[in-house]
Short mmCIF file of C-alpha atoms in Angstrom, two decimals:
data_model
loop_
_atom_site.label_atom_id
_atom_site.label_comp_id
_atom_site.label_asym_id
_atom_site.label_seq_id
_atom_site.Cartn_x
_atom_site.Cartn_y
_atom_site.Cartn_z
CA MET A 1 0.05 -11.99 3.16
CA LYS A 2 -0.74 -11.19 6.77
CA LYS A 3 0.86 -13.11 9.60
CA PHE A 4 -0.99 -11.59 12.54
CA LEU A 5 -0.94 -13.53 15.81
CA LYS A 6 -3.93 -15.81 16.38
CA ALA A 7 -5.75 -15.86 19.71
CA SER A 8 -4.53 -19.40 20.40
CA VAL A 9 -0.91 -18.31 20.05
CA LEU A 10 -1.47 -15.47 22.50
CA VAL A 11 -3.01 -17.86 25.00
CA SER A 12 -0.04 -20.22 24.67
CA VAL A 13 2.41 -17.38 25.28
CA MET A 14 0.48 -16.30 28.40
CA VAL A 15 0.60 -19.85 29.77
CA LEU A 16 4.32 -20.00 29.07
CA LEU A 17 4.89 -16.73 30.94
CA ALA A 18 2.91 -17.95 33.94
CA PHE A 19 4.87 -21.21 34.05
CA THR A 20 8.14 -19.31 33.88
CA VAL A 21 7.22 -17.05 36.81
CA VAL A 22 6.11 -19.92 39.06
CA GLY A 23 8.82 -22.45 38.30
CA CYS A 24 12.05 -20.59 37.64
CA GLY A 25 12.74 -18.43 40.68
CA GLY A 26 15.56 -15.94 40.16
CA GLN A 27 15.82 -16.66 36.41
CA ASP A 28 12.24 -15.61 35.67
CA ALA A 29 13.10 -12.10 34.41
CA GLU A 30 15.45 -13.41 31.74
CA LYS A 31 13.10 -16.12 30.55
CA GLU A 32 10.07 -13.81 30.63
CA SER A 33 11.98 -11.46 28.36
CA GLY A 34 12.63 -14.30 25.93
CA ALA A 35 8.95 -15.25 25.90
CA LYS A 36 7.96 -11.67 25.13
CA GLU A 37 10.37 -11.61 22.21
CA GLN A 38 8.66 -14.69 20.82
CA ALA A 39 5.26 -13.05 21.23
CA SER A 40 6.27 -10.01 19.18
CA GLU A 41 7.26 -11.86 16.03
CA PRO A 42 7.42 -9.65 12.92
CA VAL A 43 4.27 -9.02 10.91
CA ASP A 44 4.40 -9.78 7.19
CA ILE A 45 2.55 -7.33 4.93
CA SER A 46 2.08 -7.44 1.18
CA ILE A 47 1.72 -4.34 -0.99
CA ALA A 48 -0.17 -4.98 -4.24
CA THR A 49 1.18 -2.69 -6.96
CA GLY A 50 1.04 -3.06 -10.74
CA GLY A 51 3.21 -4.02 -13.69
CA THR A 52 6.96 -3.63 -13.34
CA SER A 53 7.11 -1.05 -16.16
CA GLY A 54 4.60 1.33 -14.54
CA THR A 55 4.77 3.56 -11.47
CA TYR A 56 2.91 1.45 -8.89
CA TYR A 57 5.61 -1.23 -8.69
CA PRO A 58 8.77 0.87 -8.24
CA LEU A 59 6.97 3.21 -5.84
CA GLY A 60 5.50 0.31 -3.88
CA SER A 61 8.91 -1.35 -3.76
CA ALA A 62 10.42 1.86 -2.38
CA VAL A 63 7.73 2.01 0.32
CA ALA A 64 8.42 -1.61 1.26
CA THR A 65 12.15 -0.90 1.44
CA VAL A 66 11.87 2.09 3.79
CA VAL A 67 9.42 0.24 6.03
CA ASN A 68 11.81 -2.70 6.28
CA GLU A 69 14.78 -0.42 6.95
CA ALA A 70 12.89 1.28 9.79
CA LYS A 71 13.11 -1.95 11.85
CA LEU A 72 9.51 -1.84 13.01
CA ASP A 73 9.03 -5.62 13.20
CA ILE A 74 7.26 -5.34 9.85
CA ASN A 75 8.37 -7.35 6.82
CA ALA A 76 6.94 -5.58 3.76
CA THR A 77 6.91 -7.03 0.25
CA ALA A 78 5.78 -5.33 -2.96
CA GLU A 79 3.88 -7.64 -5.31
CA SER A 80 3.49 -7.06 -9.07
CA THR A 81 -0.19 -7.30 -10.09
CA GLY A 82 -2.60 -6.28 -12.82
CA GLY A 83 -3.28 -2.94 -11.13
CA SER A 84 -6.13 -1.08 -9.45
CA VAL A 85 -9.10 -3.39 -10.01
CA GLU A 86 -7.16 -6.53 -9.18
CA ASN A 87 -5.65 -4.87 -6.10
CA ALA A 88 -9.09 -4.06 -4.70
CA ARG A 89 -10.14 -7.67 -5.20
CA LEU A 90 -6.96 -8.93 -3.57
CA ILE A 91 -7.79 -6.85 -0.49
CA LEU A 92 -11.32 -8.29 -0.50
CA GLN A 93 -9.89 -11.82 -0.63
CA ASN A 94 -7.33 -11.10 2.12
CA ALA A 95 -4.65 -11.89 -0.46
CA ALA A 96 -3.06 -8.45 -0.06
CA ASP A 97 -2.81 -6.04 2.85
CA PHE A 98 -2.08 -2.74 1.10
CA GLY A 99 -2.74 -1.81 -2.52
CA PHE A 100 -2.17 1.01 -4.99
CA ILE A 101 -5.57 1.94 -6.43
CA GLU A 102 -7.00 4.83 -8.40
CA SER A 103 -9.37 6.75 -6.15
CA GLY A 104 -12.38 6.18 -8.39
CA ILE A 105 -11.80 2.43 -8.43
CA ALA A 106 -11.53 2.42 -4.62
CA LYS A 107 -14.86 4.27 -4.39
CA TRP A 108 -16.55 1.81 -6.73
CA ALA A 109 -15.06 -1.12 -4.82
CA TYR A 110 -16.26 0.08 -1.41
CA ASN A 111 -19.75 0.95 -2.67
CA GLY A 112 -20.15 -2.16 -4.83
CA GLU A 113 -20.53 -0.17 -8.05
CA GLU A 114 -19.67 -0.92 -11.68
CA MET A 115 -17.44 -4.03 -11.89
CA PHE A 116 -17.87 -4.56 -8.13
CA GLU A 117 -21.67 -4.62 -8.27
CA GLY A 118 -22.95 -7.38 -6.00
CA ASN A 119 -19.50 -7.93 -4.54
CA PRO A 120 -18.47 -4.79 -2.63
CA VAL A 121 -15.07 -4.55 -0.99
CA GLU A 122 -16.42 -3.55 2.40
CA ASN A 123 -13.08 -4.10 4.15
CA ILE A 124 -11.15 -1.54 2.06
CA ARG A 125 -9.87 1.57 3.86
CA GLY A 126 -7.94 4.67 2.86
CA VAL A 127 -4.32 5.39 3.76
CA ILE A 128 -2.91 8.22 1.63
CA ALA A 129 -3.58 9.99 -1.67
CA LEU A 130 -0.57 10.25 -3.96
CA TYR A 131 0.19 11.36 -7.51
CA PRO A 132 -2.14 11.43 -10.54
CA ASN A 133 -2.14 8.65 -13.11
CA THR A 134 -2.20 10.55 -16.40
CA MET A 135 -3.37 9.35 -19.80
CA GLN A 136 -0.25 9.10 -21.95
CA THR A 137 -1.05 7.50 -25.29
CA VAL A 138 2.17 7.14 -27.25
CA VAL A 139 2.47 6.92 -31.03
CA LYS A 140 5.35 7.30 -33.44
CA VAL A 141 5.56 10.71 -35.09
CA ASN A 142 5.50 9.11 -38.56
CA SER A 143 2.30 7.17 -37.80
CA GLY A 144 0.00 9.97 -38.89
CA ILE A 145 -1.96 9.59 -35.64
CA GLU A 146 -2.51 12.99 -34.03
CA SER A 147 -5.77 12.53 -32.10
CA TYR A 148 -7.70 9.84 -30.28
CA ALA A 149 -10.16 9.96 -33.17
CA ASP A 150 -7.34 8.72 -35.41
CA LEU A 151 -7.08 5.49 -33.42
CA LYS A 152 -10.09 4.02 -35.22
CA GLY A 153 -9.04 0.75 -36.81
CA LYS A 154 -5.58 0.90 -35.20
CA ARG A 155 -3.75 -1.65 -33.06
CA VAL A 156 -3.73 -0.14 -29.58
CA ALA A 157 -2.31 -1.56 -26.35
CA ILE A 158 -4.66 -0.52 -23.54
CA GLY A 159 -3.08 -2.13 -20.47
CA VAL A 160 -3.64 -5.45 -18.77
CA GLN A 161 -6.95 -6.89 -17.70
CA GLY A 162 -7.58 -6.13 -14.03
CA GLY A 163 -6.25 -2.60 -14.13
CA SER A 164 -7.96 0.74 -14.63
CA THR A 165 -6.10 1.51 -17.87
CA PRO A 166 -8.60 -0.18 -20.23
CA LEU A 167 -11.45 1.65 -18.49
CA ASN A 168 -9.75 5.00 -18.91
CA MET A 169 -9.18 4.36 -22.61
CA GLU A 170 -12.86 3.46 -22.97
CA PHE A 171 -13.92 6.68 -21.22
CA THR A 172 -11.60 8.75 -23.42
CA LEU A 173 -12.55 7.19 -26.74
CA ASP A 174 -16.18 7.85 -25.93
CA GLN A 175 -15.49 11.59 -26.01
CA TYR A 176 -14.22 11.26 -29.57
CA GLY A 177 -17.21 9.31 -30.83
CA ILE A 178 -15.59 5.88 -30.96
CA SER A 179 -15.46 2.84 -28.70
CA LEU A 180 -13.20 -0.09 -27.96
CA ASP A 181 -15.04 -1.95 -30.73
CA ASP A 182 -13.68 0.59 -33.22
CA ILE A 183 -10.04 -0.12 -32.40
CA LYS A 184 -8.00 -3.32 -32.22
CA PRO A 185 -7.29 -3.50 -28.49
CA GLU A 186 -4.40 -5.48 -27.07
CA TYR A 187 -4.31 -6.17 -23.33
CA LEU A 188 -0.60 -5.93 -22.59
CA GLY A 189 1.78 -4.64 -19.96
CA TYR A 190 3.67 -1.47 -20.75
CA GLY A 191 7.07 -3.09 -21.33
CA GLU A 192 5.82 -5.69 -23.79
CA ALA A 193 3.59 -3.16 -25.53
CA MET A 194 6.41 -0.65 -26.04
CA GLN A 195 8.60 -3.32 -27.61
CA LEU A 196 5.82 -4.12 -30.09
CA LEU A 197 5.43 -0.41 -30.85
CA LYS A 198 9.16 -0.20 -31.54
CA ASP A 199 8.83 -3.18 -33.89
CA ASN A 200 5.84 -1.61 -35.72
CA GLN A 201 3.53 -4.37 -34.50
CA LEU A 202 1.37 -1.84 -32.65
CA ASP A 203 0.20 1.63 -33.61
CA ALA A 204 -0.29 3.11 -30.15
CA VAL A 205 0.29 2.32 -26.48
CA LEU A 206 -1.65 3.81 -23.59
CA VAL A 207 0.47 4.31 -20.49
CA ASP A 208 -1.86 5.30 -17.65
CA SER A 209 0.79 6.20 -15.15
CA GLY A 210 2.62 8.92 -13.33
CA ALA A 211 4.91 11.08 -15.45
CA PRO A 212 7.67 10.49 -16.23
CA SER A 213 7.12 6.85 -17.12
CA SER A 214 10.21 4.68 -17.57
CA SER A 215 8.68 2.88 -20.54
CA ILE A 216 8.07 6.18 -22.39
CA ILE A 217 11.52 7.48 -21.48
CA ASP A 218 12.97 4.34 -23.05
CA ILE A 219 11.14 4.53 -26.38
CA SER A 220 11.61 8.29 -26.69
CA THR A 221 15.38 7.82 -26.68
CA GLN A 222 15.14 5.44 -29.65
CA HIS A 223 12.24 6.78 -31.74
CA GLU A 224 10.48 10.05 -32.41
CA VAL A 225 7.20 9.82 -30.54
CA ARG A 226 4.27 12.00 -29.60
CA ILE A 227 1.73 11.82 -26.81
CA LEU A 228 -1.85 12.39 -27.90
CA PRO A 229 -3.38 15.47 -26.25
CA ILE A 230 -6.73 15.59 -24.49
CA GLU A 231 -7.94 19.17 -24.53
CA ALA A 232 -9.41 20.85 -21.44
CA ASP A 233 -12.92 21.11 -22.92
CA VAL A 234 -12.90 17.35 -23.55
CA VAL A 235 -11.79 16.71 -19.98
CA SER A 236 -14.63 18.91 -18.69
CA LYS A 237 -17.16 16.77 -20.56
CA MET A 238 -15.57 13.60 -19.24
CA LYS A 239 -15.74 14.90 -15.69
CA GLU A 240 -19.52 15.23 -15.91
CA SER A 241 -19.82 11.46 -16.36
CA TYR A 242 -16.67 10.24 -14.61
CA PRO A 243 -15.85 12.75 -11.85
CA PHE A 244 -13.23 10.57 -10.18
CA PHE A 245 -11.45 9.73 -13.42
CA ALA A 246 -11.20 13.07 -15.18
CA ASP A 247 -9.16 15.95 -13.87
CA SER A 248 -7.08 18.21 -16.10
CA TYR A 249 -3.33 17.69 -16.01
CA VAL A 250 -0.39 18.78 -18.11
CA ILE A 251 2.66 16.73 -19.02
CA PRO A 252 5.35 19.43 -19.03
CA ALA A 253 7.51 20.06 -22.06
CA GLY A 254 10.81 18.25 -21.73
CA THR A 255 9.44 15.38 -19.68
CA TYR A 256 10.38 13.09 -22.56
CA LYS A 257 12.99 13.44 -25.28
CA GLY A 258 11.66 15.17 -28.39
CA ILE A 259 8.44 16.39 -26.77
CA ASP A 260 9.09 20.10 -26.47
CA GLN A 261 5.62 21.41 -25.66
CA ASP A 262 3.18 20.93 -22.80
CA ILE A 263 0.70 18.12 -23.43
CA PRO A 264 -2.80 18.60 -21.97
CA THR A 265 -4.33 15.38 -20.75
CA THR A 266 -6.58 13.86 -18.12
CA GLY A 267 -5.91 11.71 -15.12
CA SER A 268 -7.00 10.60 -11.69
CA LYS A 269 -5.37 10.47 -8.29
CA VAL A 270 -3.78 7.28 -7.06
CA MET A 271 -4.12 6.29 -3.43
CA ILE A 272 -2.85 3.55 -1.18
CA ALA A 273 -5.65 1.50 0.33
CA VAL A 274 -5.47 -1.14 3.04
CA SER A 275 -7.53 -3.93 4.51
CA ALA A 276 -9.51 -2.99 7.60
CA ASP A 277 -8.04 -6.12 9.22
CA VAL A 278 -4.50 -4.72 9.33
CA PRO A 279 -3.75 -3.55 12.90
CA ASP A 280 -3.85 0.18 13.59
CA GLU A 281 -0.23 0.21 14.77
CA VAL A 282 0.99 -1.34 11.52
CA VAL A 283 -0.85 1.17 9.33
CA TYR A 284 0.25 4.07 11.55
CA ASN A 285 3.89 3.01 11.29
CA VAL A 286 3.72 2.58 7.51
CA VAL A 287 2.25 6.07 7.01
CA LYS A 288 4.67 7.66 9.47
CA THR A 289 7.63 5.98 7.80
CA MET A 290 6.54 7.11 4.34
CA PHE A 291 6.61 10.74 5.45
CA GLU A 292 9.82 10.42 7.44
CA SER A 293 11.62 8.58 4.61
CA LYS A 294 10.16 10.55 1.71
CA GLU A 295 13.53 11.52 0.24
CA LYS A 296 14.59 7.89 0.01
CA ILE A 297 11.38 7.11 -1.86
CA VAL A 298 11.90 10.06 -4.22
CA ASN A 299 15.36 8.73 -5.02
CA VAL A 300 13.68 5.64 -6.46
CA HIS A 301 10.84 7.41 -8.32
CA GLU A 302 9.84 11.04 -8.70
CA ALA A 303 6.25 10.12 -7.85
CA GLY A 304 7.43 9.97 -4.25
CA LYS A 305 7.30 13.77 -4.28
CA SER A 306 3.51 13.42 -4.05
CA ILE A 307 3.81 12.30 -0.42
CA GLN A 308 2.51 15.62 0.89
CA LEU A 309 0.57 16.17 4.09
CA GLU A 310 -1.60 18.90 2.55
CA THR A 311 -2.82 16.57 -0.24
CA ALA A 312 -2.81 13.30 1.70
CA LEU A 313 -6.61 13.06 1.81
CA ASP A 314 -7.43 14.49 -1.64
CA THR A 315 -10.06 12.47 -3.56
CA ILE A 316 -10.21 9.69 -0.94
CA ALA A 317 -13.90 8.75 -0.94
CA ILE A 318 -13.74 5.70 1.32
CA PRO A 319 -13.35 5.54 5.12
CA LEU A 320 -9.86 6.13 6.48
CA HIS A 321 -8.14 3.33 8.33
CA PRO A 322 -7.91 4.24 12.06
CA GLY A 323 -4.13 3.85 11.95
CA ALA A 324 -3.84 6.45 9.19
CA GLU A 325 -6.38 8.65 10.95
CA LYS A 326 -4.26 8.61 14.10
CA TYR A 327 -1.22 9.89 12.20
CA TYR A 328 -3.14 12.68 10.47
CA LYS A 329 -4.66 13.78 13.78
CA GLU A 330 -1.19 14.03 15.28
CA GLN A 331 -0.15 16.21 12.35
CA GLY A 332 -3.21 18.45 12.73
CA LEU A 333 -4.62 17.52 9.33
CA ILE A 334 -7.91 16.32 10.82
CA GLU A 335 -9.55 16.92 14.20
#
C-alpha cells in the first residue's frame, strides 16, 4: 500500500522548520537537518504478483529485494495474488501500486473492455514489458492425452479465478472445437493442481507461465509428462481473434526432464504496470534499479533475463508512466 506524504504533513513540517529557524539561533542547522529527515520518510510500495508456484511471485519478490537493497527510501513488498485480472483491479482500488499483468489484460483494463466493461482502470500505466507467459498444459505420458481436443470430458486445472490463465485455456479450446463446458475445470493454483495430477485426481494442468516453471520441473522429476503442443497454424487463427494473447513461442527441448523435443505453443507478453498515483521519482528509481540489478534478479529466476532495453516497450498498449518514460528517454529508447 502507498504511504505517500499528505499535504497536511508537509504543511506541518514547513511550520516546524520555520519555528526552528526563528527560535533556535546557532543550533538551527542541526535541527533543520533533523526535520528534513522526518519529511523524507520512506515510501511503502506493494507489488501485486501471482501464485507462489508461478513466475510472477518469485520475479516480483526479486524486484522488491533489489529495490530495498538499493536504499532509495523505498520499502517494496511483493504480494501473492490471483494474477493479472486481480492485479489490474487492485491498482484500480489503490490496493496495489505495481502489478504483473499480461499486456492484453492491461489493454482491456485501461479501455474498459471485456471483464472491465463499465469499470475501466483509467489509472493504470505501463512500466516495462518482460517475458512471455506460455501455455504449458501438462499431462502424464500414460494418460493417452496428446492434444487439446483430447481434454474433452477430462479433469483440467485451469488456474485460479482472477488470473488470465482460465481465459487463455478458453481461447485455446475454442480452436479445437470445444469449450470450458466440455471439460471438468478446476480453478486451482499451480502447486495444488500439480499435487492432484501426481495423485491421479486430475488429468491435466495448465501452467500459463514463463518457462521453465518450478511446478513443471518438480513433477517432471517424479513422473513422465508431456506438454500439449499448439501448432503454428492454430496460433495464427487465434491471433486473428485475440491479437494480444496469441504469439508463437517454442518451449525448447530439455527445458524439462524427459521432454526432448521443442514444443510449439502460444503465449503473451507480461508487463509490469503501475498506478498513475505513484510519484514519478519512485517509478523512475524502480525501473532504473531493475536494469542496474538485473543479474541479481536473474539469479532468482531466469525470467529476469527478459529485462532488456530493446524490448522494454514491446506490446505495451497503455500510456507509459512519466517516471518510466523519463528513464527510457535517458537511455535513448524514446525521444
